[in-house]
Amino acid sequence: MTKGRFGQYGGQYIAETMMSTVQELEEAYNHYKNDPEFQEELQSLLDNYANRPSLLYYAQNMTEDLGGAKIYLKREDLNHTGAHKINNVLGQVLLAKKMGKTRVIAETGAGQHGVATATACALLKIDCAVYMGEEDIKRQALNVYRMKLLGSEVHSVTTGTGTLKDAVTAAMKDWSNHPLDTFYCIGSTMGPHPYPTMVRDFQAVISKEIKDEILEVEGRLPNLVLACVGGGSNAIGTFYHFLEDESVKLVGVEGSGYGVDAPDTAAAMQVGRPGLYQGMKSIISQNEDGQVMPVYSISAGLDYPGIGPEHAHLADIGRADYVAIDDSEAVAAFEYLSRMEGIIPAIESSHAIAEAVKVATKMNKDQIIVVTLSGRGDKDVAAIARYKGEELYD
Ligand SMILES: *Cc1c(COP(=O)(O)O)cnc(C)c1O
């Protein structure tokens, strides 16, 4: 099986009964990605609804404070709904409409992808149902209410541990029961082909813009590009248009939770090994028996036991490096950027900021780092306060 491969990773590891449904999606995507009208409509949604292009912001205070490389932030936090996820969902929901589907389903963990999908479905007038584990529903009441406000159904998933992986299973089951009218919108570069490629293509707008913007202000390419990695969609979007530019170092930053030595660390690239998970082959955190166990990071967007297959391949061939940042380092970076630049970053993005702080001082003043700020941190304020021992009530 060579379709949708990145080296040995990727592929389509799905039940026979799902094959024709996934194939229909693959064929539709292959058609519309080369359709100028589709691309024009998508670009118009990105520009006029999502607020693209996003700023490439020179973080002067941070640069001067650290005294090393010049730091730029790619401001995905300024997109509508506050993160990069809108880039992908607008693409997929537009594709669903083109395919004549009447219903979109999605899985969500902390609720960010669910809210983004519900948003795109409201805009494009298509029914939306979001699967969410019952534990996550309890923890994320605000996002559940947001999705309902946006006109979406939210289905509580009570099987397994009642978390993201069970929501994925429930969404898959729904899709296999309604293959004709339903489009399954996946939130990161994971799952069977064509998802990892399709989601990457929709997120590649990030690096396309960074390249134009940095050439405009600096007249040259950055030395280092950094992004946080959960499933890997903002990171691959950040890397994509630099893959051929060998002088640009690409680094993905995973959340290690209590540290890479903790048994439940979410840093899959540090402790994982090749395996099959959710329809793809990739680097997956698993125990000795090959069982995928729940992983932990303070960041709900980074506590995924695997990584997108293209990242696994980029690591294999040495084109990108993957490092880990733990909870305490990420929280310190969350506070640092808030103070230093007046920008409260998402706790996911704070992992990338933490790595930038670490390496900038070791670089020269004539070198350039671009960090993708995948989202804004308003959603995390209460959790960080709690982490610091303060209880907030709203
Ligand atoms: C979902 C999310 C992530 C992690 O997802 P990727 O697919 O790895 O990009 C990172 N940052 C924010 C703000 C998110 O909402």
Short mmCIF file of C-alpha atoms and ligand atoms in Angstrom, two decimals:
data_model
loop_
_atom_site.label_atom_id
_atom_site.label_comp_id
_atom_site.label_asym_id
_atom_site.label_seq_id
_atom_site.Cartn_x
_atom_site.Cartn_y
_atom_site.Cartn_z
CA MET A 1 0.00 0.00 0.00
CA THR A 2 1.78 3.15 -1.18
CA LYS A 3 -1.06 5.68 -1.16
CA GLY A 4 -0.70 8.58 1.24
CA ARG A 5 2.72 7.41 2.42
CA PHE A 6 5.40 9.55 3.99
CA GLY A 7 8.30 7.12 3.89
CA GLN A 8 7.11 4.15 5.93
CA TYR A 9 4.36 6.19 7.65
CA GLY A 10 0.81 7.21 6.79
CA GLY A 11 -1.36 4.90 4.69
CA GLN A 12 -5.00 3.85 5.07
CA TYR A 13 -5.44 1.31 7.85
CA ILE A 14 -9.21 1.13 7.91
CA ALA A 15 -11.93 -1.51 7.92
CA GLU A 16 -12.95 -2.88 4.53
CA THR A 17 -16.43 -1.41 5.10
CA MET A 18 -14.96 2.12 5.28
CA MET A 19 -12.78 1.82 2.18
CA SER A 20 -15.25 3.18 -0.37
CA THR A 21 -16.25 6.09 1.89
CA VAL A 22 -12.64 7.14 2.44
CA GLN A 23 -11.95 6.66 -1.26
CA GLU A 24 -14.83 8.96 -2.20
CA LEU A 25 -13.29 11.63 0.01
CA GLU A 26 -9.86 11.05 -1.48
CA GLU A 27 -11.14 11.41 -5.03
CA ALA A 28 -13.13 14.53 -4.17
CA TYR A 29 -10.13 16.11 -2.47
CA ASN A 30 -7.84 15.27 -5.39
CA HIS A 31 -10.32 16.93 -7.69
CA TYR A 32 -11.07 20.09 -5.69
CA LYS A 33 -7.50 20.82 -4.61
CA ASN A 34 -6.76 21.54 -8.26
CA ASP A 35 -10.02 23.36 -8.89
CA PRO A 36 -9.36 27.13 -9.20
CA GLU A 37 -12.92 27.96 -8.18
CA PHE A 38 -12.64 25.94 -4.96
CA GLN A 39 -9.29 27.51 -4.14
CA GLU A 40 -10.65 30.99 -4.82
CA GLU A 41 -13.67 30.45 -2.58
CA LEU A 42 -11.48 29.07 0.18
CA GLN A 43 -9.06 31.97 -0.10
CA SER A 44 -11.95 34.40 0.12
CA LEU A 45 -13.24 32.70 3.30
CA LEU A 46 -9.75 32.80 4.80
CA ASP A 47 -9.26 36.47 3.96
CA ASN A 48 -12.73 37.84 4.65
CA TYR A 49 -13.93 35.61 7.48
CA ALA A 50 -10.89 34.15 9.23
CA ASN A 51 -8.87 37.40 9.04
CA ARG A 52 -5.95 36.18 6.95
CA PRO A 53 -3.21 36.88 6.26
CA SER A 54 -2.22 36.76 9.92
CA LEU A 55 0.47 39.14 11.16
CA LEU A 56 4.13 38.25 11.33
CA TYR A 57 4.96 40.22 14.45
CA TYR A 58 8.48 41.24 15.43
CA ALA A 59 8.76 40.51 19.17
CA GLN A 60 11.16 43.32 19.93
CA ASN A 61 10.86 43.26 23.72
CA MET A 62 11.46 39.54 23.86
CA THR A 63 14.35 39.78 21.39
CA GLU A 64 16.05 42.54 23.39
CA ASP A 65 15.42 40.80 26.70
CA LEU A 66 17.03 37.56 25.50
CA GLY A 67 19.82 39.31 23.61
CA GLY A 68 20.16 36.63 20.93
CA ALA A 69 18.39 35.85 17.67
CA LYS A 70 15.66 38.11 16.33
CA ILE A 71 12.26 36.61 17.17
CA TYR A 72 9.14 36.88 15.03
CA LEU A 73 5.74 35.48 16.00
CA LYS A 74 3.30 34.19 13.38
CA ARG A 75 0.04 35.37 14.89
CA GLU A 76 -2.44 32.53 14.28
CA ASP A 77 -3.98 33.61 17.58
CA LEU A 78 -5.48 36.59 15.73
CA ASN A 79 -7.56 34.38 13.45
CA HIS A 80 -11.31 34.20 13.96
CA THR A 81 -11.98 31.69 16.79
CA GLY A 82 -8.46 32.35 18.10
CA ALA A 83 -6.31 29.62 16.61
CA HIS A 84 -5.04 27.98 13.44
CA LYS A 85 -7.83 25.38 13.46
CA ILE A 86 -10.16 27.62 11.41
CA ASN A 87 -7.83 27.27 8.37
CA ASN A 88 -8.48 23.55 8.22
CA VAL A 89 -12.19 23.50 9.04
CA LEU A 90 -13.08 26.12 6.44
CA GLY A 91 -11.32 23.93 3.86
CA GLN A 92 -13.00 20.71 4.94
CA VAL A 93 -16.49 22.13 5.41
CA LEU A 94 -16.30 23.86 2.01
CA LEU A 95 -15.26 20.51 0.54
CA ALA A 96 -18.23 18.84 2.27
CA LYS A 97 -20.56 21.32 0.59
CA LYS A 98 -18.95 20.73 -2.81
CA MET A 99 -19.37 16.98 -2.35
CA GLY A 100 -23.09 17.51 -1.75
CA LYS A 101 -22.93 16.31 1.86
CA THR A 102 -25.67 17.61 4.15
CA ARG A 103 -24.07 16.87 7.49
CA VAL A 104 -20.65 17.35 9.06
CA ILE A 105 -19.39 15.43 12.09
CA ALA A 106 -16.27 16.04 14.15
CA GLU A 107 -14.55 14.71 17.23
CA THR A 108 -13.20 17.05 19.85
CA GLY A 109 -11.10 16.76 23.00
CA ALA A 110 -10.90 20.08 24.79
CA GLY A 111 -13.44 21.49 22.37
CA GLN A 112 -11.27 23.74 20.20
CA HIS A 113 -11.74 21.73 17.01
CA GLY A 114 -15.42 21.22 17.83
CA VAL A 115 -15.98 24.96 18.18
CA ALA A 116 -14.07 25.70 14.98
CA THR A 117 -16.09 23.09 13.06
CA ALA A 118 -19.39 24.35 14.50
CA THR A 119 -18.33 27.86 13.43
CA ALA A 120 -17.59 26.87 9.84
CA CYS A 121 -20.84 24.88 9.67
CA ALA A 122 -22.86 27.87 10.90
CA LEU A 123 -21.25 30.08 8.28
CA LEU A 124 -21.66 27.61 5.44
CA LYS A 125 -25.13 26.49 6.55
CA ILE A 126 -24.63 22.79 7.03
CA ASP A 127 -25.75 20.57 9.94
CA CYS A 128 -23.07 19.76 12.46
CA ALA A 129 -22.72 17.08 15.15
CA VAL A 130 -19.70 16.96 17.45
CA TYR A 131 -18.62 13.88 19.44
CA MET A 132 -17.03 14.59 22.76
CA GLY A 133 -16.10 12.31 25.66
CA GLU A 134 -18.29 12.73 28.75
CA GLU A 135 -15.23 13.55 30.88
CA ASP A 136 -14.23 16.28 28.44
CA ILE A 137 -17.81 17.59 28.41
CA LYS A 138 -17.64 18.03 32.17
CA ARG A 139 -14.28 19.79 32.00
CA GLN A 140 -15.12 22.03 29.05
CA ALA A 141 -18.61 23.35 29.77
CA LEU A 142 -17.96 26.68 28.04
CA ASN A 143 -16.92 25.08 24.76
CA VAL A 144 -19.93 22.74 24.88
CA TYR A 145 -22.18 25.77 25.26
CA ARG A 146 -20.36 27.58 22.43
CA MET A 147 -20.95 24.68 20.06
CA LYS A 148 -24.65 24.61 20.92
CA LEU A 149 -24.87 28.38 20.51
CA LEU A 150 -23.39 27.94 17.04
CA GLY A 151 -26.18 25.54 16.19
CA SER A 152 -24.29 22.29 16.58
CA GLU A 153 -25.38 19.06 18.30
CA VAL A 154 -22.97 17.76 20.92
CA HIS A 155 -22.98 14.00 21.54
CA SER A 156 -21.61 12.76 24.83
CA VAL A 157 -19.43 9.66 24.44
CA THR A 158 -19.56 7.40 27.49
CA THR A 159 -17.51 4.46 26.21
CA GLY A 160 -13.90 3.78 27.26
CA THR A 161 -12.38 6.60 29.30
CA GLY A 162 -14.87 9.13 27.91
CA THR A 163 -12.13 11.20 26.30
CA LEU A 164 -10.80 12.14 22.86
CA LYS A 165 -9.89 8.69 21.58
CA ASP A 166 -13.39 7.43 22.38
CA ALA A 167 -14.87 10.46 20.62
CA VAL A 168 -12.82 9.55 17.52
CA THR A 169 -14.16 5.98 17.64
CA ALA A 170 -17.74 7.25 17.99
CA ALA A 171 -17.33 9.70 15.10
CA MET A 172 -15.89 6.92 12.90
CA LYS A 173 -18.87 4.73 13.75
CA ASP A 174 -21.32 7.52 12.88
CA TRP A 175 -19.50 8.03 9.57
CA SER A 176 -19.66 4.34 8.69
CA ASN A 177 -23.41 4.38 9.47
CA HIS A 178 -24.07 7.48 7.33
CA PRO A 179 -21.51 7.32 4.52
CA LEU A 180 -23.71 8.94 1.91
CA ASP A 181 -24.75 12.22 3.53
CA THR A 182 -22.02 12.73 6.14
CA PHE A 183 -18.56 14.32 5.99
CA TYR A 184 -16.11 13.57 8.80
CA CYS A 185 -14.01 16.67 9.58
CA ILE A 186 -10.77 15.64 11.36
CA GLY A 187 -8.95 18.30 13.36
CA SER A 188 -5.29 17.50 12.87
CA THR A 189 -2.82 15.75 10.57
CA MET A 190 -3.91 12.31 11.67
CA GLY A 191 -6.12 9.47 10.56
CA PRO A 192 -6.10 7.56 7.27
CA HIS A 193 -5.06 9.11 3.95
CA PRO A 194 -6.16 11.64 2.67
CA TYR A 195 -6.54 13.42 6.03
CA PRO A 196 -2.85 13.99 6.91
CA THR A 197 -2.21 15.41 3.42
CA MET A 198 -5.46 17.35 3.18
CA VAL A 199 -5.13 18.95 6.62
CA ARG A 200 -1.49 19.83 5.86
CA ASP A 201 -2.50 21.48 2.59
CA PHE A 202 -5.14 23.57 4.38
CA GLN A 203 -2.64 24.61 7.07
CA ALA A 204 0.22 25.25 4.63
CA VAL A 205 -1.14 28.79 4.23
CA ILE A 206 0.79 29.52 7.44
CA SER A 207 4.24 28.91 5.93
CA LYS A 208 3.25 30.42 2.60
CA GLU A 209 2.48 33.67 4.41
CA ILE A 210 5.53 33.49 6.70
CA LYS A 211 7.78 33.19 3.67
CA ASP A 212 6.27 36.21 1.93
CA GLU A 213 6.22 38.25 5.12
CA ILE A 214 9.78 37.53 6.27
CA LEU A 215 11.19 38.15 2.78
CA GLU A 216 9.31 41.45 2.76
CA VAL A 217 10.68 42.69 6.11
CA GLU A 218 14.07 40.96 6.33
CA GLY A 219 14.86 40.11 2.73
CA ARG A 220 15.94 36.61 3.73
CA LEU A 221 14.68 33.35 5.14
CA PRO A 222 14.64 32.58 8.88
CA ASN A 223 17.36 30.36 10.39
CA LEU A 224 14.93 28.52 12.63
CA VAL A 225 11.20 27.88 12.52
CA LEU A 226 9.40 26.58 15.62
CA ALA A 227 5.89 25.28 16.26
CA CYS A 228 4.17 23.17 18.90
CA VAL A 229 3.02 19.66 18.02
CA GLY A 230 -0.09 17.83 19.15
CA GLY A 231 -1.24 15.89 16.10
CA GLY A 232 1.02 18.22 14.17
CA SER A 233 -1.21 20.40 11.99
CA ASN A 234 0.03 23.88 12.91
CA ALA A 235 3.59 22.58 12.82
CA ILE A 236 3.37 20.96 9.39
CA GLY A 237 1.56 24.07 8.13
CA THR A 238 4.44 26.13 9.50
CA PHE A 239 7.12 23.86 7.97
CA TYR A 240 5.62 23.01 4.61
CA HIS A 241 6.88 25.83 2.36
CA PHE A 242 10.32 25.64 3.99
CA LEU A 243 10.85 21.91 3.43
CA GLU A 244 12.99 22.55 0.35
CA ASP A 245 14.97 25.36 1.99
CA GLU A 246 17.71 23.33 3.64
CA SER A 247 19.13 26.39 5.42
CA VAL A 248 15.95 26.73 7.47
CA LYS A 249 16.02 24.55 10.57
CA LEU A 250 12.61 23.11 11.46
CA VAL A 251 11.80 22.15 15.03
CA GLY A 252 8.55 20.74 16.43
CA VAL A 253 7.88 21.06 20.14
CA GLU A 254 5.88 18.41 21.97
CA GLY A 255 4.43 18.68 25.46
CA SER A 256 6.09 16.25 27.85
CA GLY A 257 3.74 16.88 30.79
CA TYR A 258 5.67 16.05 33.96
CA GLY A 259 8.74 15.29 31.80
CA VAL A 260 9.87 12.80 29.15
CA ASP A 261 10.63 10.24 31.87
CA ALA A 262 7.07 10.32 33.24
CA PRO A 263 5.18 7.15 32.26
CA ASP A 264 2.33 9.16 30.74
CA THR A 265 4.36 11.77 28.85
CA ALA A 266 2.69 13.15 25.72
CA ALA A 267 6.06 13.54 23.95
CA ALA A 268 5.46 10.72 21.44
CA MET A 269 8.59 11.47 19.40
CA GLN A 270 10.77 11.02 22.46
CA VAL A 271 9.32 7.75 23.75
CA GLY A 272 7.14 6.31 20.97
CA ARG A 273 7.82 3.77 18.26
CA PRO A 274 6.20 2.89 14.94
CA GLY A 275 2.69 1.52 15.27
CA LEU A 276 -0.83 1.68 13.86
CA TYR A 277 -3.32 4.07 15.40
CA GLN A 278 -6.55 5.65 14.18
CA GLY A 279 -6.14 4.55 10.59
CA MET A 280 -2.50 5.49 10.09
CA LYS A 281 1.01 4.23 10.70
CA SER A 282 3.10 6.66 12.68
CA ILE A 283 5.20 7.10 15.81
CA ILE A 284 2.87 6.23 18.67
CA SER A 285 3.34 6.14 22.45
CA GLN A 286 2.57 2.59 23.50
CA ASN A 287 3.42 0.17 26.25
CA GLU A 288 5.45 -3.02 25.78
CA ASP A 289 2.38 -4.87 24.52
CA GLY A 290 1.75 -2.22 21.89
CA GLN A 291 -1.21 -0.84 23.80
CA VAL A 292 -1.82 2.90 23.46
CA MET A 293 -2.23 4.42 26.90
CA PRO A 294 -3.68 7.83 27.83
CA VAL A 295 -1.00 10.52 27.86
CA TYR A 296 -0.82 13.73 29.82
CA SER A 297 0.25 17.33 29.18
CA ILE A 298 -1.08 20.47 30.87
CA SER A 299 -2.11 21.41 27.37
CA ALA A 300 -5.27 19.66 26.18
CA GLY A 301 -4.22 20.32 22.57
CA LEU A 302 -0.93 18.47 22.97
CA ASP A 303 -1.94 15.38 24.95
CA TYR A 304 -2.14 13.12 21.90
CA PRO A 305 -0.34 9.74 22.05
CA GLY A 306 0.93 9.98 18.49
CA ILE A 307 2.10 12.43 15.87
CA GLY A 308 1.07 13.02 12.26
CA PRO A 309 2.81 10.60 9.87
CA GLU A 310 4.59 13.30 7.89
CA HIS A 311 6.36 14.46 11.04
CA ALA A 312 7.47 10.89 11.80
CA HIS A 313 8.95 10.82 8.31
CA LEU A 314 10.62 14.25 8.56
CA ALA A 315 12.28 13.02 11.76
CA ASP A 316 13.39 9.78 10.05
CA ILE A 317 15.09 11.63 7.21
CA GLY A 318 16.52 14.27 9.55
CA ARG A 319 14.69 17.20 7.95
CA ALA A 320 12.99 18.25 11.19
CA ASP A 321 13.87 17.83 14.84
CA TYR A 322 11.44 17.23 17.66
CA VAL A 323 12.04 18.39 21.21
CA ALA A 324 9.99 18.30 24.39
CA ILE A 325 8.96 21.03 26.82
CA ASP A 326 7.37 20.15 30.15
CA ASP A 327 4.43 21.76 31.96
CA SER A 328 6.48 24.04 34.18
CA GLU A 329 8.56 25.37 31.27
CA ALA A 330 5.39 25.99 29.25
CA VAL A 331 3.67 27.83 32.11
CA ALA A 332 6.78 29.99 32.58
CA ALA A 333 6.69 30.85 28.85
CA PHE A 334 2.94 31.59 29.09
CA GLU A 335 3.68 34.16 31.79
CA TYR A 336 6.80 35.44 30.06
CA LEU A 337 5.16 36.29 26.74
CA SER A 338 2.16 37.85 28.52
CA ARG A 339 4.43 40.23 30.45
CA MET A 340 7.02 40.78 27.77
CA GLU A 341 4.83 41.45 24.74
CA GLY A 342 1.29 41.86 26.07
CA ILE A 343 0.28 38.69 24.26
CA ILE A 344 -1.31 35.84 26.23
CA PRO A 345 -0.45 32.70 24.24
CA ALA A 346 -2.37 29.42 24.22
CA ILE A 347 -0.72 26.95 26.57
CA GLU A 348 -0.03 24.78 23.49
CA SER A 349 1.80 27.63 21.76
CA SER A 350 3.62 28.41 25.02
CA HIS A 351 5.59 25.19 24.50
CA ALA A 352 7.03 26.63 21.27
CA ILE A 353 7.71 29.96 22.99
CA ALA A 354 9.59 28.11 25.75
CA GLU A 355 11.84 26.46 23.18
CA ALA A 356 12.46 29.83 21.50
CA VAL A 357 13.51 31.31 24.85
CA LYS A 358 15.90 28.38 25.34
CA VAL A 359 17.63 28.60 21.98
CA ALA A 360 17.51 32.33 21.14
CA THR A 361 20.25 33.17 23.62
CA LYS A 362 22.55 30.62 21.97
CA MET A 363 22.06 32.22 18.57
CA ASN A 364 23.56 35.39 17.07
CA LYS A 365 21.78 38.72 16.81
CA ASP A 366 21.83 38.49 13.03
CA GLN A 367 19.91 35.23 13.06
CA ILE A 368 16.12 34.94 12.83
CA ILE A 369 13.63 32.68 14.59
CA VAL A 370 9.98 32.46 13.57
CA VAL A 371 7.65 30.91 16.15
CA THR A 372 4.08 30.06 15.25
CA LEU A 373 1.71 31.25 17.94
CA SER A 374 -0.96 28.66 17.20
CA GLY A 375 -3.63 30.23 19.40
CA ARG A 376 -4.59 32.73 22.05
CA GLY A 377 -4.49 31.93 25.73
CA ASP A 378 -7.80 33.28 27.04
CA LYS A 379 -9.12 29.71 27.22
CA ASP A 380 -6.23 28.70 29.50
CA VAL A 381 -6.22 31.50 32.04
CA ALA A 382 -8.30 29.67 34.67
CA ALA A 383 -6.27 26.47 34.34
CA ILE A 384 -2.96 28.30 34.67
CA ALA A 385 -4.24 30.16 37.72
CA ARG A 386 -5.18 26.78 39.21
CA TYR A 387 -1.74 25.40 38.35
CA LYS A 388 -0.26 28.35 40.23
CA GLY A 389 -2.48 27.60 43.23
CA GLU A 390 -5.15 30.22 42.67
CA GLU A 391 -8.80 29.29 42.18
CA LEU A 392 -10.79 31.57 39.87
CA TYR A 393 -14.54 31.67 39.77
CA ASP A 394 -16.59 32.99 36.89
C1 LIG B 1 -5.44 22.06 18.71
C2 LIG B 1 -4.35 23.01 19.01
C3 LIG B 1 -2.99 22.63 18.90
C4 LIG B 1 -2.54 21.24 18.59
O1 LIG B 1 -2.92 20.76 17.34
P1 LIG B 1 -1.92 20.58 16.12
O2 LIG B 1 -2.71 19.77 15.15
O3 LIG B 1 -0.70 19.86 16.60
O4 LIG B 1 -1.59 21.92 15.60
C5 LIG B 1 -2.03 23.60 19.14
N1 LIG B 1 -2.36 24.86 19.48
C6 LIG B 1 -3.64 25.25 19.60
C7 LIG B 1 -3.94 26.66 20.00
C8 LIG B 1 -4.68 24.35 19.37
O5 LIG B 1 -5.95 24.75 19.50
#
